[in-house]
Each structure stands twice: as C-alpha cells, then as structure tokens.
Coordinates of C-alpha atoms in Angstrom, one line a residue:
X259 CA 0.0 0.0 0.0
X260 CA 2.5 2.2 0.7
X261 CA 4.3 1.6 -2.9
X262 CA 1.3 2.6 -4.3
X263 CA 0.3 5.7 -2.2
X264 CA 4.3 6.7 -2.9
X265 CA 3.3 5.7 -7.1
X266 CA -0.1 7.6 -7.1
X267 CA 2.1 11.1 -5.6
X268 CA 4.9 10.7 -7.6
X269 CA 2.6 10.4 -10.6
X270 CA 1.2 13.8 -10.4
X271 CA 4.6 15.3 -10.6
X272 CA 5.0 13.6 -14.1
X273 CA 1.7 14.6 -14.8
X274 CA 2.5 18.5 -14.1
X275 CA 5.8 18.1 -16.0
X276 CA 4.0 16.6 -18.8
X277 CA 1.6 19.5 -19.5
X278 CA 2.7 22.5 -20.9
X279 CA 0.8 24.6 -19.2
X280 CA -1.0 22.9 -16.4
X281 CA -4.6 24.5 -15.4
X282 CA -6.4 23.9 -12.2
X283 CA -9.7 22.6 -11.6
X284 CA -9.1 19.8 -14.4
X285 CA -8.3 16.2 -14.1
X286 CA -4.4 17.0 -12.7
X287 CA -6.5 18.4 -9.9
X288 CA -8.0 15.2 -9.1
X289 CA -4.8 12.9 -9.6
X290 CA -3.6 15.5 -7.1
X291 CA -5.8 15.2 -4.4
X292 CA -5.9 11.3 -5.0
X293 CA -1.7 11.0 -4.4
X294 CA -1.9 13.5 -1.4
X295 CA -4.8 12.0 0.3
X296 CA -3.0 8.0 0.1
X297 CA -0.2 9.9 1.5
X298 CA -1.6 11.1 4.2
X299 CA -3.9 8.3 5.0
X300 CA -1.4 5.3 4.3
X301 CA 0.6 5.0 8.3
X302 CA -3.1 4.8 9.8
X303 CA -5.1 2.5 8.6
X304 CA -3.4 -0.7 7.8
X305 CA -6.0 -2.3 5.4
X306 CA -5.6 -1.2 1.7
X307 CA -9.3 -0.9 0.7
X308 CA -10.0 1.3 3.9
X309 CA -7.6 3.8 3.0
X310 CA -8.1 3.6 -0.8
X311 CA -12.1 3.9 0.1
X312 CA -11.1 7.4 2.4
X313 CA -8.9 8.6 0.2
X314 CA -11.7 7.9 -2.7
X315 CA -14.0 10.2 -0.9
X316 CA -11.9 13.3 -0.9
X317 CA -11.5 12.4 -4.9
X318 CA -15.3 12.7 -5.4
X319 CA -15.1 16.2 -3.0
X320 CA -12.3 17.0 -5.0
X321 CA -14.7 16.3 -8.4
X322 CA -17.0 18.7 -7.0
X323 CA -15.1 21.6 -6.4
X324 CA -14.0 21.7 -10.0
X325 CA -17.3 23.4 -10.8
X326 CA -16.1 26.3 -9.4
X327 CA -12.5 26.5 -10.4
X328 CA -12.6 27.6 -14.1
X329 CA -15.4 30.1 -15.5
X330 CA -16.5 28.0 -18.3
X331 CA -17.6 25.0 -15.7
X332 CA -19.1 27.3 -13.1
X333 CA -21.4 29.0 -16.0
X334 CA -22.5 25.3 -17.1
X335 CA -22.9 24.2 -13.6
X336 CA -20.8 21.1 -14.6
X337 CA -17.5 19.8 -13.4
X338 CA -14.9 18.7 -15.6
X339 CA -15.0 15.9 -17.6
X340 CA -11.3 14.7 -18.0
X341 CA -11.7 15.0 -14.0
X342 CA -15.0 12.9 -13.6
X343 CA -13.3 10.4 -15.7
X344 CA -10.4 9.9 -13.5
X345 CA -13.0 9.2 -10.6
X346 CA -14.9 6.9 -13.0
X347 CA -11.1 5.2 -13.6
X348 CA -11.1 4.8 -9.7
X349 CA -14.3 3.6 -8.9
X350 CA -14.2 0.9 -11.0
X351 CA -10.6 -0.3 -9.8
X352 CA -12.4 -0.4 -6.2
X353 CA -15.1 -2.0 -7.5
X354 CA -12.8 -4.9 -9.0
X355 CA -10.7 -5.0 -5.9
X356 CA -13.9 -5.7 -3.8
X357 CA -16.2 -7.8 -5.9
X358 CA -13.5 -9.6 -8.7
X359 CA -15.4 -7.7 -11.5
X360 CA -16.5 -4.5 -12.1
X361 CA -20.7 -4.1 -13.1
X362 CA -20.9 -1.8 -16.6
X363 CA -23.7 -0.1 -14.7
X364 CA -22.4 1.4 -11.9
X365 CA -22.6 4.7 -13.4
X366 CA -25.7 6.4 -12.2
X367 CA -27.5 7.6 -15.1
X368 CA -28.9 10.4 -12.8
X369 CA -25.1 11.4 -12.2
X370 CA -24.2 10.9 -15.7
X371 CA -27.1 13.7 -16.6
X372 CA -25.8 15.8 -14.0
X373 CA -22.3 16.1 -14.6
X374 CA -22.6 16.3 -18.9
X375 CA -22.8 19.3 -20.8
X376 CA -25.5 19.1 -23.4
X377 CA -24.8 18.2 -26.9
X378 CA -25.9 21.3 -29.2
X379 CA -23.7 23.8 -27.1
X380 CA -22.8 26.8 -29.8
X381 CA -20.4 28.1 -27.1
X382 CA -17.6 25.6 -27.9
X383 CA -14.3 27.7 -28.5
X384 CA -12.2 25.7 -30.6
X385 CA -8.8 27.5 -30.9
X386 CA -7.0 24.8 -33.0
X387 CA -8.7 22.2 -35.5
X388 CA -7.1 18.9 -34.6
X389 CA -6.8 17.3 -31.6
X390 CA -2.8 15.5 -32.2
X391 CA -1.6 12.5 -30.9
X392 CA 1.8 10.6 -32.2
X393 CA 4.1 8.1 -30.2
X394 CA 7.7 8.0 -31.2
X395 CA 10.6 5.5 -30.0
X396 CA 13.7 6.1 -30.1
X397 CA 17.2 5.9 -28.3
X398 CA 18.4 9.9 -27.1
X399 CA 14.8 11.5 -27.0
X400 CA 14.9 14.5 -25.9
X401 CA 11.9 15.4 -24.3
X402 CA 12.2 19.0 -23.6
X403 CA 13.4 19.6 -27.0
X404 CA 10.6 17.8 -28.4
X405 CA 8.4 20.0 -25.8
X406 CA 10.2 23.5 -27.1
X407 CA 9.8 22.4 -30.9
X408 CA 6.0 21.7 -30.7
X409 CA 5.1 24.5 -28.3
X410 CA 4.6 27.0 -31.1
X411 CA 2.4 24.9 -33.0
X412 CA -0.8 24.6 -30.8
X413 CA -2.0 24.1 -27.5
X414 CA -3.5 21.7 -24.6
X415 CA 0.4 20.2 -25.6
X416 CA 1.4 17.0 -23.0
X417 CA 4.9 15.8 -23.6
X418 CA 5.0 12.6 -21.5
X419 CA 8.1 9.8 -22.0
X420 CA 11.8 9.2 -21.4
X421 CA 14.6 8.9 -23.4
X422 CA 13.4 5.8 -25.1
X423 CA 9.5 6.6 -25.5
X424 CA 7.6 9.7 -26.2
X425 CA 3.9 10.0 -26.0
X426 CA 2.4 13.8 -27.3
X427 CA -0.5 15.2 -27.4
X428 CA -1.5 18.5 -28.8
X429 CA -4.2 20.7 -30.3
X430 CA -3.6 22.4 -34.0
X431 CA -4.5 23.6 -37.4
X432 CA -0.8 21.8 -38.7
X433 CA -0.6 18.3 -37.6
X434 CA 1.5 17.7 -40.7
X435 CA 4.0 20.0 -39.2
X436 CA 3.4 18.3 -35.4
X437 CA 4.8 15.0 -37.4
X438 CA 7.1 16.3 -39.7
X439 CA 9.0 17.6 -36.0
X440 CA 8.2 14.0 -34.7
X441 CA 9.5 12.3 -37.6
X442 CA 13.3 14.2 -36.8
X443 CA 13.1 12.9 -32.9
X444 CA 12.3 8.9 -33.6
X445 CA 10.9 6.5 -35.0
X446 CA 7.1 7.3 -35.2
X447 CA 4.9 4.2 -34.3
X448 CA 1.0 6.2 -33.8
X449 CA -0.1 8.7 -35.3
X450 CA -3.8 10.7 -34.8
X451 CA -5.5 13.5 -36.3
X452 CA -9.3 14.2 -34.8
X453 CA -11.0 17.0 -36.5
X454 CA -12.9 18.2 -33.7
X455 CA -14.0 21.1 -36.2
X456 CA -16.0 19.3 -38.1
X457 CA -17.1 17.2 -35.2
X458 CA -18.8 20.2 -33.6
X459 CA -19.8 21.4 -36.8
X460 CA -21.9 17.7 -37.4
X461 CA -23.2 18.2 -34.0
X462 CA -24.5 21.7 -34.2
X463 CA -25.0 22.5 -37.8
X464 CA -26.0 19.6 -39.8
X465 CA -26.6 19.8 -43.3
X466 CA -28.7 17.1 -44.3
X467 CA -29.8 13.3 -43.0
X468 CA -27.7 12.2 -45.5
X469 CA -24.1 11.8 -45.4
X470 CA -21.6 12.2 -47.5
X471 CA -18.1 10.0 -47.2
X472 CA -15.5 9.6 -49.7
X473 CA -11.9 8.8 -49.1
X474 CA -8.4 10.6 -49.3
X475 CA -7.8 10.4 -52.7
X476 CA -10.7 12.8 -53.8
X477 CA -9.1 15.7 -54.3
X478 CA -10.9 18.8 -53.3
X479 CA -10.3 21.8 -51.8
X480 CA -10.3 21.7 -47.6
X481 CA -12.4 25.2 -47.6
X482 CA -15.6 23.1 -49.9
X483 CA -15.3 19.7 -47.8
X484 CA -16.0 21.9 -44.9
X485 CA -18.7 23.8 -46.4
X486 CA -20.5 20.5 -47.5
X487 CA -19.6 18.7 -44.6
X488 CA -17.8 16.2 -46.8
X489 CA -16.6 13.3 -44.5
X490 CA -13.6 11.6 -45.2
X491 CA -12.1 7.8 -44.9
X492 CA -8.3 8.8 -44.7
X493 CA -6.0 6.0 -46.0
X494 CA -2.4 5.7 -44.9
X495 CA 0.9 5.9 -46.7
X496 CA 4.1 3.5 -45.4
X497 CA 7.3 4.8 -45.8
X498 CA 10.7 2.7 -43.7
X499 CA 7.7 0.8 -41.1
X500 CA 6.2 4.3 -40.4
X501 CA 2.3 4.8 -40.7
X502 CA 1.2 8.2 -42.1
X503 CA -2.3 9.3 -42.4
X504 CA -3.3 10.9 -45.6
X505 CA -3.9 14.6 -45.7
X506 CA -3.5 14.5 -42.3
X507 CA 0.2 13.8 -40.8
X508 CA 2.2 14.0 -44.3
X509 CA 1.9 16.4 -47.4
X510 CA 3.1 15.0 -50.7
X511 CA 6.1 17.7 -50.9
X512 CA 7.2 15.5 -47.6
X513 CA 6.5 12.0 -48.4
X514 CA 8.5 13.0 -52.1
X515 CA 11.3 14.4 -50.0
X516 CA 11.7 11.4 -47.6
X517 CA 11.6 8.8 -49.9
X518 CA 13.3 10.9 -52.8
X519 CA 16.8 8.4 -52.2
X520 CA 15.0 5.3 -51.1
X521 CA 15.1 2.5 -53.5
X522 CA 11.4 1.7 -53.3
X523 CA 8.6 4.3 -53.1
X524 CA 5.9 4.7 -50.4
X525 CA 3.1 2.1 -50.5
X526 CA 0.0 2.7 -49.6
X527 CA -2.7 0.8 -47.6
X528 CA -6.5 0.3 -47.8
X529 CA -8.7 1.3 -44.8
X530 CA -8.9 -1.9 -42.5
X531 CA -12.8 -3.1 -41.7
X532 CA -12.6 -1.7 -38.4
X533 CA -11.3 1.9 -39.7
X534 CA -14.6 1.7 -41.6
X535 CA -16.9 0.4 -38.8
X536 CA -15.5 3.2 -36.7
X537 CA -16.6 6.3 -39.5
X538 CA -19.9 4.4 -40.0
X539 CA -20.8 3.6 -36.1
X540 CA -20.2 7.3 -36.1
X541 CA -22.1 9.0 -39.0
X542 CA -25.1 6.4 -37.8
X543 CA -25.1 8.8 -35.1
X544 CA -26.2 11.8 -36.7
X545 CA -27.6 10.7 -39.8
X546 CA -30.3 8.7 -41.3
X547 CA -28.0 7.2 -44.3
X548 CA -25.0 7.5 -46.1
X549 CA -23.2 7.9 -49.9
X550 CA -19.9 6.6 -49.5
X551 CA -18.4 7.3 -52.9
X552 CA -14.7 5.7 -53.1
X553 CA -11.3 5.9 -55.3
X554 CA -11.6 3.1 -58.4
X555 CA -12.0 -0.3 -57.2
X556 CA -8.7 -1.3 -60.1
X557 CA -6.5 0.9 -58.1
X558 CA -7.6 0.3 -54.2
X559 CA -9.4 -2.5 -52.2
X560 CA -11.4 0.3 -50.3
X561 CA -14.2 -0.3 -52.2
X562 CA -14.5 -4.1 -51.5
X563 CA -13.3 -3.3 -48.0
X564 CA -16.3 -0.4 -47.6
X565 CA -19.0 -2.8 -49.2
X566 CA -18.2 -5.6 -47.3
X567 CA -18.6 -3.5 -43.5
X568 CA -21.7 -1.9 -45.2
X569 CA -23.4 -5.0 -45.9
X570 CA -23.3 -6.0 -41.7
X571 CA -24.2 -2.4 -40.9
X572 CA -26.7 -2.0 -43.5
X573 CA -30.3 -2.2 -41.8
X574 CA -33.7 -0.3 -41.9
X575 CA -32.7 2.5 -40.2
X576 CA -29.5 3.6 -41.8
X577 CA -29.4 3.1 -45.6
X578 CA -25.5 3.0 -47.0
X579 CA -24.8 3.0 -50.8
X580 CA -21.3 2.1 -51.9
X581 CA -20.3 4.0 -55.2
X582 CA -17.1 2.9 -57.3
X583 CA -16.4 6.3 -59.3
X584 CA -14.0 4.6 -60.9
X585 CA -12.0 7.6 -60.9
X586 CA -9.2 9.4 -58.7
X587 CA -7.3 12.4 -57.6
X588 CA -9.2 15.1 -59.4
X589 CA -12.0 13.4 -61.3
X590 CA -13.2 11.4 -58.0
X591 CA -13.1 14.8 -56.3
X592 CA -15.7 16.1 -59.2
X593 CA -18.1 13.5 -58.5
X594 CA -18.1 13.6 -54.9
X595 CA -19.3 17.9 -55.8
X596 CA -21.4 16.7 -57.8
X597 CA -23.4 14.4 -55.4
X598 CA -23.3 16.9 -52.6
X599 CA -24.8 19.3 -54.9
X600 CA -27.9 16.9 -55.2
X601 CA -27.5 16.4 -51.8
X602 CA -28.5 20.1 -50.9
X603 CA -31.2 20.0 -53.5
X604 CA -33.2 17.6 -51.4
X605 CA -33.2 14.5 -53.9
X606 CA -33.6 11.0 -52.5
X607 CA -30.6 8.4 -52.0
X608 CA -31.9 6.5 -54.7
X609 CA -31.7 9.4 -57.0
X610 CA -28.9 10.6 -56.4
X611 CA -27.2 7.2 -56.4
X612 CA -28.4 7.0 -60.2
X613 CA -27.2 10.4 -61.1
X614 CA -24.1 9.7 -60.2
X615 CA -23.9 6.2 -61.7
X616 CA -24.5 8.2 -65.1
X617 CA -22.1 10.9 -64.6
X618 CA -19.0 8.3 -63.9
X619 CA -18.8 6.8 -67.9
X620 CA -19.1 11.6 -68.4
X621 CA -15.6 11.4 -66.2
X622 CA -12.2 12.0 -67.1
X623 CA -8.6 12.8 -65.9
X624 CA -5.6 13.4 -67.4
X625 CA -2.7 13.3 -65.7
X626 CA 0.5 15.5 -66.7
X627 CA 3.9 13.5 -65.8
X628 CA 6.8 15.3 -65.3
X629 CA 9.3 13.1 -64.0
X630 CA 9.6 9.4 -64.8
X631 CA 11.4 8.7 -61.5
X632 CA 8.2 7.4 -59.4
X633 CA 7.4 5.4 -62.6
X634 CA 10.6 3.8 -62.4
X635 CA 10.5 3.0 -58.8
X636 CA 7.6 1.5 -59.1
X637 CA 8.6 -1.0 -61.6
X638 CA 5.5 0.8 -64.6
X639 CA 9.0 1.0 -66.6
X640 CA 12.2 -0.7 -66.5
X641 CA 14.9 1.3 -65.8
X642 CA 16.5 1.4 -69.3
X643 CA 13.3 2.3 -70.6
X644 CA 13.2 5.3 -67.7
X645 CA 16.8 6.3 -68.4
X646 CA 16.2 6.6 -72.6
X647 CA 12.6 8.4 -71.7
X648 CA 14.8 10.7 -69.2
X649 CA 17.5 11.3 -72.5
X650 CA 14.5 12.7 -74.5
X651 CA 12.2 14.3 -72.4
X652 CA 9.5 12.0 -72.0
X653 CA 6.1 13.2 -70.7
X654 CA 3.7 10.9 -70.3
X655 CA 0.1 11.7 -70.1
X656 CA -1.8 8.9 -68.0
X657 CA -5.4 8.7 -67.4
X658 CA -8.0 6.0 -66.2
X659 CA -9.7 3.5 -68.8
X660 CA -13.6 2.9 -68.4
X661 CA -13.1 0.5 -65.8
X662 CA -10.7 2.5 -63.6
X663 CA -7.3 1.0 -64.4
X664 CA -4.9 3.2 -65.2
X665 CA -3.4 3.7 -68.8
X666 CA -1.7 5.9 -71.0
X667 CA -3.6 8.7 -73.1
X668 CA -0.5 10.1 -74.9
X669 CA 3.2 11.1 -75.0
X670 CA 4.9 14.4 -75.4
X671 CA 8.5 15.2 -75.5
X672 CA 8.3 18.3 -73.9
X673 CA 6.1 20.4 -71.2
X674 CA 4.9 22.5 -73.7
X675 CA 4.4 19.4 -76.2
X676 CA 2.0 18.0 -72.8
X677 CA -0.1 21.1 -72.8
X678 CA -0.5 21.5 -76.3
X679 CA -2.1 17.5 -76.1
X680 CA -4.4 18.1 -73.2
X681 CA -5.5 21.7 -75.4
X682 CA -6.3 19.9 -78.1
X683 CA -8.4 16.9 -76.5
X684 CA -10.3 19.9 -74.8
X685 CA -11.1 21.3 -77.8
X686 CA -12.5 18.4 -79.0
X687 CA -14.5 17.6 -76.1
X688 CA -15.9 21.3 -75.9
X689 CA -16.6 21.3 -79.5
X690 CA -18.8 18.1 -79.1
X691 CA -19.8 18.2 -75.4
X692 CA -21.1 20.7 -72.1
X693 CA -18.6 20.9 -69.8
X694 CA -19.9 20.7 -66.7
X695 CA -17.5 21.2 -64.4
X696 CA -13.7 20.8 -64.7
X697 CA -10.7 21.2 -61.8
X698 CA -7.0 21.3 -61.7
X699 CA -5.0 19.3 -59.5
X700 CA -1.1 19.4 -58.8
X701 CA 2.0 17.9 -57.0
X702 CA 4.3 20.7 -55.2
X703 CA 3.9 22.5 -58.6
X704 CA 1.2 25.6 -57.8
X705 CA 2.4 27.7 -60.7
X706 CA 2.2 25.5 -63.3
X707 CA -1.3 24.2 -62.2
X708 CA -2.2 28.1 -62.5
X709 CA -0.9 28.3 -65.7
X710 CA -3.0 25.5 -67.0
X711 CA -6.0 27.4 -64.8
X712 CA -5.2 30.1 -67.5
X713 CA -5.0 28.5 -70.8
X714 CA -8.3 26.2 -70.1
X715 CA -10.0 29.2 -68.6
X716 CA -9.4 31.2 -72.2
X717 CA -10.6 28.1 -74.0
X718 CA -13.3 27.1 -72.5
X719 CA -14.9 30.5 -71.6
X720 CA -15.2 29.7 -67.5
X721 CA -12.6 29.3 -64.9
X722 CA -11.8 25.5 -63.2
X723 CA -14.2 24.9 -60.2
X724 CA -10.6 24.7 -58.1
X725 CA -7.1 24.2 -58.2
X726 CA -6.0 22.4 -55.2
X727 CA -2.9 19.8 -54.2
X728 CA -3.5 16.1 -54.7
X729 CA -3.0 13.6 -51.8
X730 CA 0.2 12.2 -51.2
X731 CA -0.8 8.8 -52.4
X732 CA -0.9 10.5 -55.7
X733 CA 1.8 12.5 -55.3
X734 CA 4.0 9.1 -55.0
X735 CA 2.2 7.1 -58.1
X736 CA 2.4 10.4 -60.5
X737 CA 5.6 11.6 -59.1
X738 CA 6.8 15.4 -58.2
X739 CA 5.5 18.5 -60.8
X740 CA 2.1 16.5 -62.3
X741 CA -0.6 18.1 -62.9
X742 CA -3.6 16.9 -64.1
X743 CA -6.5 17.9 -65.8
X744 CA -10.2 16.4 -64.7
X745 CA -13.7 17.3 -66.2
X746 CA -16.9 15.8 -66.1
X747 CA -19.7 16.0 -69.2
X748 CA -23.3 17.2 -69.1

C-alpha cells in the first residue's frame, strides 16, 4: 500500500511536467488530491481498501469543487470531464478489488445527466482544428526539446516519456507540421488527427440526414469539404515501417522528400474493416443514411473493403450506398461535388445514387507526368526504358480507362508538347460536349497548375471549379510537378 500511495504522488509530478501549461480545476487536480490524500492516510489505517475507500472520498469532493475553479464550468454548472473520468477510472478499480469484477452499470444515469454538458452547445471555442496525438521511439529522445519544438504549433500540448518513448498530445491547425518535428526525434509508431471542427460542426450544424463519405484520394479543396460537410475515410501511406495518415500527418512535398533516395517508393494501404466500422458507427449517429463514394475499385481494395462492412451495418434504419467512381485524384473529387450538390437540392438516396452512376462513364482525368522517376521505382517501366525516356524528355500523359485501371492517353517530349495535347483533347471535347464542371489538380507545382487554370480558362470561356494539391498517395504514383487535368460532361 505504501508503494502505491508513494506511485499515485509521484505520478502527479509527471503529470504536471508533462503538461505544458497545467490549469487547475481539471483532471491534474484530481490525480492530485488522490496521491496526497493516500499519503496522508497510508501510516493509519493498515487495510488497503479502507484507506483507498477514504482517500476515494476526498476524490469525489475534490470532483466537485472543480465546478467552481474555471469560468467555463461554473457558468455550465458542470464539473470537468477529463476529472469525472479519473474518478470513474477509480471507482471501477475499487469496485474490481472488492467484488473480482467491475458491473458496466455502476454509473448512475442520474449522475451521468448531472455532470454532462448538453450536446448542441454553440459556445464551444475551438482555438486549434485537430486534436494531435503521435508516439515515437527512439534511443536519445529529448523530451524537452521535443516539448520547445511543438510548443509553437498549438496548445493543450502534453509531452510525457523518457529517453526511449515519447507519448504527445497536442491541439492544432498543422498536424502535418506536429509530425514532420516528430518524424526528426524517432521512429514514429502512432499517429492521430481528430478534427474536432468538423465534429462540432456535425453536432451543431447539420446539413442534411444524408451523409456524404468519400476517401483521401478525392481531391478537393479543404475550404468546400468543410462547407458540405464532406466526410472523409483517410488511408495511410508506409514509408521505412512508419504509418502516415493521408492529408493529415504528411503532405506530398514530404513524403517525395523522404523517400526521394529510397530505393522503393511509399506504399499505400486500404482502410482496415474496423477503420470503416468506426466512420460508420459514427455518421449512424447523426444521420439517417450515407453515400460513400470511393477511389476506383482497379487501383484500391477500399471499395471491397467499404461494401463488405456496409453489408453487416446496412439495416432499416440507416441506408448506405457504396459508389465505385471509378475515378481518382481530381476526377473522383468532381463526382463527390457533384453528389453533394444533389444532396443540398433535397433528392432522394436512390436518386442521387443513379445520377451519379450516369455521370461516372461523363468522367475523365488526365494526368500531366513530369518526372519518370516514381514510374521507375515502381517497376511501370524498366529502368533502361526510364533512363532513354529521361534522355529525350518524356512526358507521359496517364489517365483512367472505363473501368478504372490506369493507362496511358498520350506522350509528349516536352512540357509544352504536354499542354498542347491536353489543349487539343479539350477542344475536341468542348466542341462536341457541355462541360460541366472541370478542376485542376497538382503535385508541389502551384504555378504550373495556374498556368493551366489560365490557358483552359481562355478556352473554354469559365474558370476550373478549383485548383488544389492532390494527396500524397498521388503524389508518389504520378511523381513530383504532375498536374492533371479532370472534367466531367453534361
């Protein structure tokens, strides 16, 4: 007992050293009170569970007085939760030292009521977008270095390990940065991004009872997926046995930089079942169904892997239709506007499933190469074929048969020579086709992808819906300075 009550003190000092800046009347407050009170109670009485039980009962009047320690929980008349679930934490581990099991109702649902803060609260300040998490290993970790370096890049920042292991956690709008630091310090073995903007904006501000889902490889721009309330299945890129999260924890000027002298590129991996159970458990939530639109079944098993979860989730009460665009990058991206546009004007699932079942034979994208270096890598051509290509200035243009595999649409010898092809297919299909809607993707190359914004804007009388950056899975397939061209047809 006295190990413990000398474990449980000691603890809190970590905790405090941990947090970057430490506030009172949270759950440090608790752990506080729960070390000091063992410590005081350990010399007199003998039996473990007595003391643990006294000391227990300063920790709920310890709960209690949180109310009154910060503004935000003495306006709500609540205490705080991180606190209430280090209580929770305790009372079960009485419970299982007194009865060999602890009973998943001992939480009062009276107390439960009392002590949560209601669901649509507009008040929520959020001061940075994602709430950060990443684990690194390593052998000389310094931890207040790794402490000084992420400081400037958010807040609520805990920096807890040794030299060897290194927990973080922090709130902020640039967790690619967060990792990028991380990356430098170890060997990075977690990684999590939680947009709590959007989950507050779900919560509070709700769209429609339909929901939309597509996954990483859509390209479109951050400022529209917010707007639509676009949700996202974010697949992960392996680079040397490290795990990065798509548009999240790497950017593809990053992932080309770290891999740019490794002999094989990054690979990427399809969303596990349970990845998928997770999103859908949690869109079932808040809405009545769901459109889960996905990259080309020929280039990712996310389809298969989304259909499969769908068909055990699938029930009266929450519709889910799996889409194969067979499309990506760019011309997915188009498809998934296109559905939320029905979406706002009020047309059933079925309907909209249709429309967009039409509109994916109207798709296209044409990709730009401009390097043959990824190509290489990945074995698409032999090296001797990559070196001659190199010699004459080989540009590929690639783009995605009517089944989704990827093919080749032309070759120039030249950057210009690539424009001048994509120019003249656009002419052809304006002069016997509407253009609907038409976007500009590119990889770490923003002023070429303006320049083709210009030239397509002249000839086709109206501007690309957007020119964003594609996702770094992209970025490793088409290689550094692509840019591609998508459209879809009336």
């Amino acid at each position: 007992l006295e190990h413990f009550a000398q474990a449980s003190d000691r603890a809190v000092k970590y905790a405090y050293d941990a947090i970057d800046n430490p506030v009172e009347g949270t759950m440090i407050t608790v752990m506080k009170v729960w070390g000091q009170s063992l410590m005081a109670l350990v010399h007199k009485h003998p039996e473990p569970l007595v003391t643990m039980d006294m000391a227990y009962g300063e920790l709920e009047a310890s709960l209690r007085e949180t109310q009154f320690q910060l503004k935000d929980l003495k306006k709500a008349g609540v205490v705080d939760s991180g606190a209430k679930g280090f209580v929770y934490f305790i009372k079960g581990m009485l419970e299982f030292l007194r009865n060999g099991e602890v009973e998943t109702d001992m939480i009062d649902d009276q107390e439960e009521e009392i002590y949560t803060l209601p669901l649509h609260n507009d008040e929520v300040d959020i001061n940075h977008r994602y709430c950060t998490e990443g684990f690194i290993e390593g052998k000389n970790i310094d931890i207040e270095a790794v402490r000084k370096e992420l400081h400037p890049l958010g807040d609520s920042l805990v920096v807890a390990g040794n030299h060897r292991k290194c927990r973080i956690h922090i709130h902020s709008d640039a967790p690619t940065e967060v990792f990028e630091a991380l990356y430098k310090r170890g060997k990075i073995t977690f990684q999590k991004a939680d947009d709590m903007v959007k989950q507050h904006s779900i919560v509070t501000h709700r769209r429609s009872k339909i929901a939309l889902l597509t996954d990483s490889i859509a390209d479109l721009p951050m400022s529209y997926i917010d707007e639509q309330q676009i949700h996202l299945i974010h697949l992960h890129l392996l680079f040397e046995d490290v795990s990065f999260i798509d548009k999240l924890t790497i950017t593809p000027e990053r992932i080309l930089t770290y891999s740019k002298d490794a002999h094989k590129l990054p690979t990427s991996s399809q969303p596990d079942p349970k990845q998928v159970e997770n999103i859908l458990g949690y869109l079932k939530t808040y809405y009545d169904s769901v459109i889960v639109m996905t990259v080309s079944s020929e280039l990712s098993g996310t389809y298969s892997n989304v259909s499969k979860v769908a068909k055990t989730m699938r029930d009266d009460l929450f519709n889910i239709s799996v889409i194969d665009t067979k499309q990506n990058s760019g011309a997915q991206g188009l498809l998934v506007a296109k559905a939320a546009e029905l979406i706002n004007q009020g047309l059933s699932q079925e309907a909209i499933v249709e429309n967009i079942q039409n509109q994916i034979p109207k798709s296209k994208i044409l990709v730009r190469v401009k390097t043959l270096d990824s190509m290489i890598k990945s074995g698409r051509l032999s090296t001797r074929a990559g070196k001659i290509g190199k010699v004459i200035g080989l540009k590929p243009i690639v783009t995605l048969d009517e089944s989704g595999k990827a093919t080749l649409d032309g070759v120039a010898f030249s950057t210009t020579g690539s424009l001048k092809k994509l120019v003249r297919h656009m002419q052809r299909v304006h002069k016997n086709h509407e253009i609907l809607s038409y976007s500009i993707v590119h990889i770490n190359n923003l002023e070429e992808a303006e320049q083709f914004g210009e030239v397509f804007t002249k000839l086709l009388g109206k501007a690309p819906d957007y020119i964003t950056e594609t996702s770094s899975i992209v970025a490793v397939g088409a290689g550094d300075g692509a840019v591609a061209l998508s459209y879809l047809l009336a």
